[in-house]
Amino acid sequence: MLRISLALIFVALGRCGNLVGKVNKHKPWIETSYHGVITENTDTVLLDPPLVALDKDAPVPFAGEICAFKIHGQEAPFEAVVLNRTSGEGQLRAKSPIDCELQKEYTFVVQAYDCGAQPNGADWKKSHKAVVHIQVDDVNEFAPVFREPVYHAAVTEGRIYDSILQVEAWDQDCSPQYSQICNYDIITADTPFAIDRNGNIRNTERLSFDKQPRYKIMVTAFDCGQKRAAESVQVRIDVKPVCKPGWQGWNKRVDYDPGTGSKQLFPKMHLETCDSPLSSVRATVELQTSHIGKGCDRETYSEKSLQKLCGAESGSTDLLPAPSASTNWTASLLTDSGRDSDLIFRFDGRQAANVPDQVVPQNLTDQFTIATWMKHGPSLGPRAEKETLLCNSDKTEMNRHHYSLYVHHCRLVFLLRRDFTQVDTFRPAEFHWRLEQICDQEWHYYVINVEFPLVTLYVDGVTYEPYLVTDDWPIHPSKIDVQLTVGACWQGGEVTTPRFTQYFRGSLSGLTIRPGKIETQKVISCLQACKEGLDINSLESLGRGIKFHFNPAQSILVMEGDDLDSINAALSKVSYINSRQFPTPGIRRLRIATSAQCFGEDSCISIPDVETVVMDLRIVSTVSKSDAAAHSAAHRPGVIELLHNLDYCDVLVIGEELDPEQESLHIPRSALQGKHLDATNSTSGISIYGVDSMSHYEEAIRQVRYRNWHPAGLKERRFCVTCSELNGRYTSNEFNMEVSVLHRSEAVDHVNHMAAQSQYMRAVHHPVMVHSLNSAHSTGTPPVATVVIVMCIAALVVIVVLGIYRMHAAHQLGSKSEEGDTEHRDADWDESALTITVNPMENVEEPKAADEEASEEEEEDEEDEEEEDDGLEDDVTSMESEDSDDEEAGVHRGTEEGKSKGRLEWNTTLS
């Protein structure tokens, strides 16, 4: 029986097991995602949808009931509890109060579990995982707090500020509603200030330092939940007397010594901003030199010499040369201040010149260049006629313009009518440029390069393409001669009397035409290069925060930076430099225009312009005769040796011109090779020209030879040598030489007189030295006698006296030098060396006037030292009333000692 009972029990248990598997057949079911909200500092979570689990096994006990919700996540501070096992309702709550400032959102996973098949919960089933996203609602628990314990600002009396300063508060709350500051308020009563919602404080009336120098106001803040700051903040505002912003620490005059290189203009200058909070400063330094020469100090060599120095192609024709016997077509034209060394011709609408036919380039190819300096005035209006610079037109019968260059309505127009070819078609004929430079009354360098049909204009080295090109028919061939004119156009036909028309109004210089070749941009830049300008010492030390820009002529410098100390340091490095050997003395006006920006504003303070002058001092140069004298002069205080370049030397015949049938002057071509020299020969003598050193001129002149094929009837020949510097601005005295042809009977008598000095032949501006070279023959005179002219230039040492701040000091120094020279004069003249004293500022023809002038300048200099601000303006005005280029029209001095025949000097040809 016992065995039967146990067997029955086991069978029953087996059947029960099968029943369990059949009873809990389904998993619980919940939503796939839940969104909840909990207010910080509470524990209740509001879920959407509510937390409810369902089981299809219901209403079977245990299997159809929900026993638990479990949360899976990284330390989620929440728990889920079952509120009703039968309905499956649950609740999500925080284990502890939630702080929004620590974390605003939570995301985790929840699962539901049924109660299994038995009371003990065995074999329970779990639902799928649902995502729960909880957002924490903020509570306005924190009050605004100011970032600074005290605020301080300063204002200038009499000004209304948009913003004096800005206060700022913040809030620790986590939500935008409670963490943002929505309003500020001034709680101090009766104050002339207001504050906006961003914390910017401004004054509502003009403040006075005398009335109240300091204000203390209290400011509070509110967040967007209208919670007020727990503590207000104090704002102190100081009222300052009126401050004048501007540059300080600059001199109204800066003296510049020629040859000293770059000189700082504002070493101690700084900007006073009156405590304005500047975000950036922009300073424009402008060197004004329009009153000097062609707009600034440029080389005044002849156009041909400049072209050689700049490496230009040869073959150009100068259409406006200095008037001379061979270039007389410019003699009737007006020259600025009556000086030819500038080669500046002024046209007032009534002057013009016909260029001789033998000078005019006859055949212009498809390539040629026209270049000129031009200073043109403002436009005379839309009805004004054309103003012609250059015109090639029919000489008679008709009035056809073959090519011309003219100005019309501030436009530059180049006309080129090509000759008729087999193809009679329209071709480009007129090229138009509209440029501001044409009518700005300033000097500009214009170059027109023609590579037909392309025409390019260069203005001050910058390229401009024509904005308009018009076509025209070619000119049919005729037997009518053409006439090239400058300053107007020749109207040879269609009128009763041939005349000039379309007159030019302005100034021209260096007008040239070169057929067959065009000029390179490198040469163009060299020809118009300015020798003076602004410079910056130590570019690398400016710093990254400084931006600067020069205009091409380096007469305008723009500096910009956001740091005031950097701007001050940068301006202190601005300098002036003049690289000319003999700079034009006189004033150069200097202007500094400054603009400043404050934070958040276009401009905040007005900085007055700075106006000062740079004074180029005069230079006194001396060439000493012997090496020893030169050496001693070079070591005097204030004396520096400079290199002089000559631009021509003439060996001319005195008396009757050479007879080409029996005599000539000759220089071998080898004597000119490797030098910037060329030579022309005529019955009047030899001219060696080109900008080159004195030593090269020495070598060339030493090889000049006089030849005579029939010397029997010749007793003597006389020659003179004269040299020029700076295109005739400074010319030497005439070195006269007598070549005596000694016949047999005279050889012995004259042999002892070879070193004897002859009488002066003639005096031109200065005393001259005559040195005779006698050619002795011990035997009969050969059929062809060749006498070599030895110029005897042993050494030409150039000593330039610089740093003379007061002219009377230089005058006293020169007097001491002359006293020393007097002691050894007789011995010096026995030497074979040619003595040249270069002193462009002296004029020995008028010693009395010079002495009086020197005395006047001494007094003026002393007055300059005593006078300060008021005196400077008078000084500048008086200097401007003089000639614009004092170098050319400079004051010349001399002493009676200079008239002695033991001293040779350079002469200025200026009037």
PDB file of C-alpha atoms in Angstrom, residues 106-285:
ATOM      1  CA  TYR A 106      17.472  61.521 -16.263  1.00  0.00           C
ATOM      2  CA  THR A 107      17.016  58.543 -18.604  1.00  0.00           C
ATOM      3  CA  PHE A 108      16.793  54.892 -17.542  1.00  0.00           C
ATOM      4  CA  VAL A 109      15.002  51.553 -18.286  1.00  0.00           C
ATOM      5  CA  VAL A 110      12.105  49.930 -16.377  1.00  0.00           C
ATOM      6  CA  GLN A 111      10.690  46.341 -16.536  1.00  0.00           C
ATOM      7  CA  ALA A 112       7.570  44.738 -14.983  1.00  0.00           C
ATOM      8  CA  TYR A 113       7.524  41.265 -13.341  1.00  0.00           C
ATOM      9  CA  ASP A 114       4.499  39.019 -12.687  1.00  0.00           C
ATOM     10  CA  CYS A 115       4.091  36.934  -9.509  1.00  0.00           C
ATOM     11  CA  GLY A 116       4.889  33.603 -11.139  1.00  0.00           C
ATOM     12  CA  ALA A 117       2.788  30.459 -10.795  1.00  0.00           C
ATOM     13  CA  GLN A 118       2.981  29.911  -7.014  1.00  0.00           C
ATOM     14  CA  PRO A 119       2.751  32.017  -3.897  1.00  0.00           C
ATOM     15  CA  ASN A 120       6.488  31.981  -3.553  1.00  0.00           C
ATOM     16  CA  GLY A 121       6.851  33.759  -6.914  1.00  0.00           C
ATOM     17  CA  ALA A 122       8.659  30.957  -8.637  1.00  0.00           C
ATOM     18  CA  ASP A 123       8.971  31.035 -12.386  1.00  0.00           C
ATOM     19  CA  TRP A 124       7.879  34.710 -12.739  1.00  0.00           C
ATOM     20  CA  LYS A 125       8.009  36.346 -16.106  1.00  0.00           C
ATOM     21  CA  LYS A 126       9.313  39.843 -17.018  1.00  0.00           C
ATOM     22  CA  SER A 127       8.128  42.327 -19.595  1.00  0.00           C
ATOM     23  CA  HIS A 128      10.148  44.035 -22.289  1.00  0.00           C
ATOM     24  CA  LYS A 129      12.306  47.036 -21.323  1.00  0.00           C
ATOM     25  CA  ALA A 130      10.704  50.485 -21.520  1.00  0.00           C
ATOM     26  CA  VAL A 131      12.684  53.761 -21.668  1.00  0.00           C
ATOM     27  CA  VAL A 132      11.866  56.381 -19.079  1.00  0.00           C
ATOM     28  CA  HIS A 133      12.912  60.047 -19.583  1.00  0.00           C
ATOM     29  CA  ILE A 134      12.572  62.298 -16.523  1.00  0.00           C
ATOM     30  CA  GLN A 135      12.842  66.119 -16.651  1.00  0.00           C
ATOM     31  CA  VAL A 136      13.534  68.084 -13.470  1.00  0.00           C
ATOM     32  CA  ASP A 137      11.475  71.239 -13.003  1.00  0.00           C
ATOM     33  CA  ASP A 138      13.431  74.173 -11.521  1.00  0.00           C
ATOM     34  CA  VAL A 139      12.468  76.054  -8.430  1.00  0.00           C
ATOM     35  CA  ASN A 140      13.534  79.712  -8.103  1.00  0.00           C
ATOM     36  CA  GLU A 141      15.598  79.093  -5.047  1.00  0.00           C
ATOM     37  CA  PHE A 142      18.615  81.311  -5.800  1.00  0.00           C
ATOM     38  CA  ALA A 143      18.804  85.128  -5.935  1.00  0.00           C
ATOM     39  CA  PRO A 144      20.969  87.047  -8.444  1.00  0.00           C
ATOM     40  CA  VAL A 145      24.554  87.806  -7.441  1.00  0.00           C
ATOM     41  CA  PHE A 146      26.783  90.533  -8.931  1.00  0.00           C
ATOM     42  CA  ARG A 147      30.075  89.441 -10.438  1.00  0.00           C
ATOM     43  CA  GLU A 148      32.062  92.307  -8.921  1.00  0.00           C
ATOM     44  CA  PRO A 149      31.873  93.547  -5.342  1.00  0.00           C
ATOM     45  CA  VAL A 150      32.279  97.175  -6.484  1.00  0.00           C
ATOM     46  CA  TYR A 151      32.173  98.866  -9.892  1.00  0.00           C
ATOM     47  CA  HIS A 152      34.197 101.949 -10.786  1.00  0.00           C
ATOM     48  CA  ALA A 153      34.202 104.286 -13.789  1.00  0.00           C
ATOM     49  CA  ALA A 154      35.345 107.791 -14.728  1.00  0.00           C
ATOM     50  CA  VAL A 155      33.673 110.293 -17.007  1.00  0.00           C
ATOM     51  CA  THR A 156      34.632 113.674 -18.378  1.00  0.00           C
ATOM     52  CA  GLU A 157      32.478 116.576 -17.386  1.00  0.00           C
ATOM     53  CA  GLY A 158      30.163 118.067 -19.958  1.00  0.00           C
ATOM     54  CA  ARG A 159      29.623 114.871 -21.981  1.00  0.00           C
ATOM     55  CA  ILE A 160      26.563 112.682 -22.403  1.00  0.00           C
ATOM     56  CA  TYR A 161      27.559 109.019 -22.541  1.00  0.00           C
ATOM     57  CA  ASP A 162      25.563 106.250 -24.152  1.00  0.00           C
ATOM     58  CA  SER A 163      27.208 103.879 -21.688  1.00  0.00           C
ATOM     59  CA  ILE A 164      29.532 104.746 -18.841  1.00  0.00           C
ATOM     60  CA  LEU A 165      29.992 101.171 -17.681  1.00  0.00           C
ATOM     61  CA  GLN A 166      28.117  97.877 -17.499  1.00  0.00           C
ATOM     62  CA  VAL A 167      27.275  95.949 -14.339  1.00  0.00           C
ATOM     63  CA  GLU A 168      26.551  92.242 -14.539  1.00  0.00           C
ATOM     64  CA  ALA A 169      24.771  89.778 -12.212  1.00  0.00           C
ATOM     65  CA  TRP A 170      24.222  86.022 -12.498  1.00  0.00           C
ATOM     66  CA  ASP A 171      21.942  83.370 -10.985  1.00  0.00           C
ATOM     67  CA  GLN A 172      22.633  79.738  -9.995  1.00  0.00           C
ATOM     68  CA  ASP A 173      19.194  78.404 -10.909  1.00  0.00           C
ATOM     69  CA  CYS A 174      19.171  75.852 -13.693  1.00  0.00           C
ATOM     70  CA  SER A 175      16.276  77.010 -15.848  1.00  0.00           C
ATOM     71  CA  PRO A 176      16.339  79.943 -18.257  1.00  0.00           C
ATOM     72  CA  GLN A 177      13.386  81.483 -16.470  1.00  0.00           C
ATOM     73  CA  TYR A 178      15.083  81.680 -13.114  1.00  0.00           C
ATOM     74  CA  SER A 179      18.765  81.841 -14.134  1.00  0.00           C
ATOM     75  CA  GLN A 180      18.539  84.838 -16.503  1.00  0.00           C
ATOM     76  CA  ILE A 181      18.694  88.438 -15.269  1.00  0.00           C
ATOM     77  CA  CYS A 182      15.714  90.302 -16.648  1.00  0.00           C
ATOM     78  CA  ASN A 183      16.130  93.705 -15.058  1.00  0.00           C
ATOM     79  CA  TYR A 184      18.479  96.065 -13.237  1.00  0.00           C
ATOM     80  CA  ASP A 185      17.476  98.985 -11.093  1.00  0.00           C
ATOM     81  CA  ILE A 186      19.206 101.957  -9.471  1.00  0.00           C
ATOM     82  CA  ILE A 187      17.897 102.111  -5.934  1.00  0.00           C
ATOM     83  CA  THR A 188      19.727 105.304  -4.972  1.00  0.00           C
ATOM     84  CA  ALA A 189      17.299 108.197  -5.230  1.00  0.00           C
ATOM     85  CA  ASP A 190      17.818 111.429  -7.152  1.00  0.00           C
ATOM     86  CA  THR A 191      20.844 110.480  -9.246  1.00  0.00           C
ATOM     87  CA  PRO A 192      21.545 111.767 -12.782  1.00  0.00           C
ATOM     88  CA  PHE A 193      21.963 108.205 -14.037  1.00  0.00           C
ATOM     89  CA  ALA A 194      19.853 105.516 -15.641  1.00  0.00           C
ATOM     90  CA  ILE A 195      20.390 101.809 -16.248  1.00  0.00           C
ATOM     91  CA  ASP A 196      18.970  99.555 -18.945  1.00  0.00           C
ATOM     92  CA  ARG A 197      18.001  95.887 -18.770  1.00  0.00           C
ATOM     93  CA  ASN A 198      21.511  94.887 -19.889  1.00  0.00           C
ATOM     94  CA  GLY A 199      23.200  96.685 -16.996  1.00  0.00           C
ATOM     95  CA  ASN A 200      24.541  99.657 -19.001  1.00  0.00           C
ATOM     96  CA  ILE A 201      24.654 102.817 -16.915  1.00  0.00           C
ATOM     97  CA  ARG A 202      24.471 106.216 -18.607  1.00  0.00           C
ATOM     98  CA  ASN A 203      24.212 109.776 -17.407  1.00  0.00           C
ATOM     99  CA  THR A 204      20.956 111.625 -17.993  1.00  0.00           C
ATOM    100  CA  GLU A 205      22.477 115.084 -17.735  1.00  0.00           C
ATOM    101  CA  ARG A 206      25.850 116.750 -18.209  1.00  0.00           C
ATOM    102  CA  LEU A 207      27.983 116.329 -15.128  1.00  0.00           C
ATOM    103  CA  SER A 208      30.148 118.984 -13.536  1.00  0.00           C
ATOM    104  CA  PHE A 209      33.373 118.351 -11.653  1.00  0.00           C
ATOM    105  CA  ASP A 210      32.886 121.482  -9.575  1.00  0.00           C
ATOM    106  CA  LYS A 211      29.329 120.521  -8.628  1.00  0.00           C
ATOM    107  CA  GLN A 212      30.079 116.915  -7.640  1.00  0.00           C
ATOM    108  CA  PRO A 213      33.366 115.142  -8.419  1.00  0.00           C
ATOM    109  CA  ARG A 214      32.157 111.651  -7.401  1.00  0.00           C
ATOM    110  CA  TYR A 215      28.887 109.718  -7.335  1.00  0.00           C
ATOM    111  CA  LYS A 216      28.097 106.546  -5.370  1.00  0.00           C
ATOM    112  CA  ILE A 217      24.986 104.712  -6.476  1.00  0.00           C
ATOM    113  CA  MET A 218      23.512 101.349  -5.484  1.00  0.00           C
ATOM    114  CA  VAL A 219      22.255  98.939  -8.117  1.00  0.00           C
ATOM    115  CA  THR A 220      20.166  95.779  -7.702  1.00  0.00           C
ATOM    116  CA  ALA A 221      19.186  93.035 -10.123  1.00  0.00           C
ATOM    117  CA  PHE A 222      16.110  90.803 -10.719  1.00  0.00           C
ATOM    118  CA  ASP A 223      15.945  87.412 -12.357  1.00  0.00           C
ATOM    119  CA  CYS A 224      13.116  86.540 -14.720  1.00  0.00           C
ATOM    120  CA  GLY A 225      11.189  85.031 -11.792  1.00  0.00           C
ATOM    121  CA  GLN A 226      11.334  88.508 -10.208  1.00  0.00           C
ATOM    122  CA  LYS A 227      13.596  87.326  -7.434  1.00  0.00           C
ATOM    123  CA  ARG A 228      15.734  90.249  -6.292  1.00  0.00           C
ATOM    124  CA  ALA A 229      19.437  90.143  -5.610  1.00  0.00           C
ATOM    125  CA  ALA A 230      20.193  89.417  -2.012  1.00  0.00           C
ATOM    126  CA  GLU A 231      22.791  92.191  -1.944  1.00  0.00           C
ATOM    127  CA  SER A 232      22.961  95.359  -4.019  1.00  0.00           C
ATOM    128  CA  VAL A 233      26.242  96.493  -5.546  1.00  0.00           C
ATOM    129  CA  GLN A 234      27.927  99.880  -5.244  1.00  0.00           C
ATOM    130  CA  VAL A 235      28.925 101.810  -8.386  1.00  0.00           C
ATOM    131  CA  ARG A 236      31.423 104.668  -8.084  1.00  0.00           C
ATOM    132  CA  ILE A 237      31.573 107.225 -10.890  1.00  0.00           C
ATOM    133  CA  ASP A 238      34.298 109.866 -10.873  1.00  0.00           C
ATOM    134  CA  VAL A 239      33.834 113.108 -12.786  1.00  0.00           C
ATOM    135  CA  LYS A 240      37.033 114.420 -14.364  1.00  0.00           C
ATOM    136  CA  PRO A 241      37.695 117.920 -15.637  1.00  0.00           C
ATOM    137  CA  VAL A 242      37.614 118.427 -19.389  1.00  0.00           C
ATOM    138  CA  CYS A 243      40.498 116.578 -21.036  1.00  0.00           C
ATOM    139  CA  LYS A 244      41.721 117.369 -24.537  1.00  0.00           C
ATOM    140  CA  PRO A 245      42.631 114.222 -26.427  1.00  0.00           C
ATOM    141  CA  GLY A 246      45.570 114.516 -28.785  1.00  0.00           C
ATOM    142  CA  TRP A 247      49.198 113.793 -29.479  1.00  0.00           C
ATOM    143  CA  GLN A 248      51.710 115.098 -26.976  1.00  0.00           C
ATOM    144  CA  GLY A 249      55.504 115.246 -26.897  1.00  0.00           C
ATOM    145  CA  TRP A 250      56.163 116.322 -30.512  1.00  0.00           C
ATOM    146  CA  ASN A 251      58.207 119.188 -31.905  1.00  0.00           C
ATOM    147  CA  LYS A 252      56.885 121.769 -34.335  1.00  0.00           C
ATOM    148  CA  ARG A 253      60.118 121.587 -36.315  1.00  0.00           C
ATOM    149  CA  VAL A 254      62.506 118.728 -37.033  1.00  0.00           C
ATOM    150  CA  ASP A 255      65.890 119.601 -38.554  1.00  0.00           C
ATOM    151  CA  TYR A 256      67.304 117.100 -41.021  1.00  0.00           C
ATOM    152  CA  ASP A 257      71.003 117.009 -41.879  1.00  0.00           C
ATOM    153  CA  PRO A 258      71.643 115.776 -45.439  1.00  0.00           C
ATOM    154  CA  GLY A 259      73.602 112.568 -45.636  1.00  0.00           C
ATOM    155  CA  THR A 260      72.608 111.352 -42.166  1.00  0.00           C
ATOM    156  CA  GLY A 261      70.215 108.686 -43.384  1.00  0.00           C
ATOM    157  CA  SER A 262      66.954 108.058 -41.570  1.00  0.00           C
ATOM    158  CA  LYS A 263      65.934 110.376 -38.718  1.00  0.00           C
ATOM    159  CA  GLN A 264      63.139 109.718 -36.234  1.00  0.00           C
ATOM    160  CA  LEU A 265      60.415 112.342 -36.352  1.00  0.00           C
ATOM    161  CA  PHE A 266      58.450 111.609 -33.161  1.00  0.00           C
ATOM    162  CA  PRO A 267      60.741 109.820 -30.692  1.00  0.00           C
ATOM    163  CA  LYS A 268      58.789 110.944 -27.595  1.00  0.00           C
ATOM    164  CA  MET A 269      55.283 111.402 -28.960  1.00  0.00           C
ATOM    165  CA  HIS A 270      52.331 109.691 -27.301  1.00  0.00           C
ATOM    166  CA  LEU A 271      48.554 109.876 -27.571  1.00  0.00           C
ATOM    167  CA  GLU A 272      46.468 111.308 -24.724  1.00  0.00           C
ATOM    168  CA  THR A 273      43.068 109.596 -24.853  1.00  0.00           C
ATOM    169  CA  CYS A 274      41.588 111.158 -21.707  1.00  0.00           C
ATOM    170  CA  ASP A 275      40.905 107.649 -20.385  1.00  0.00           C
ATOM    171  CA  SER A 276      38.569 106.803 -23.239  1.00  0.00           C
ATOM    172  CA  PRO A 277      38.377 103.013 -23.681  1.00  0.00           C
ATOM    173  CA  LEU A 278      39.772 102.758 -27.195  1.00  0.00           C
ATOM    174  CA  SER A 279      39.321  99.598 -29.199  1.00  0.00           C
ATOM    175  CA  SER A 280      41.516 100.772 -32.117  1.00  0.00           C
ATOM    176  CA  VAL A 281      43.551 103.757 -33.304  1.00  0.00           C
ATOM    177  CA  ARG A 282      44.308 104.689 -36.908  1.00  0.00           C
ATOM    178  CA  ALA A 283      46.991 107.293 -37.660  1.00  0.00           C
ATOM    179  CA  THR A 284      47.821 108.676 -41.111  1.00  0.00           C
ATOM    180  CA  VAL A 285      51.183 110.416 -41.478  1.00  0.00           C
TER     181      VAL A 285
END
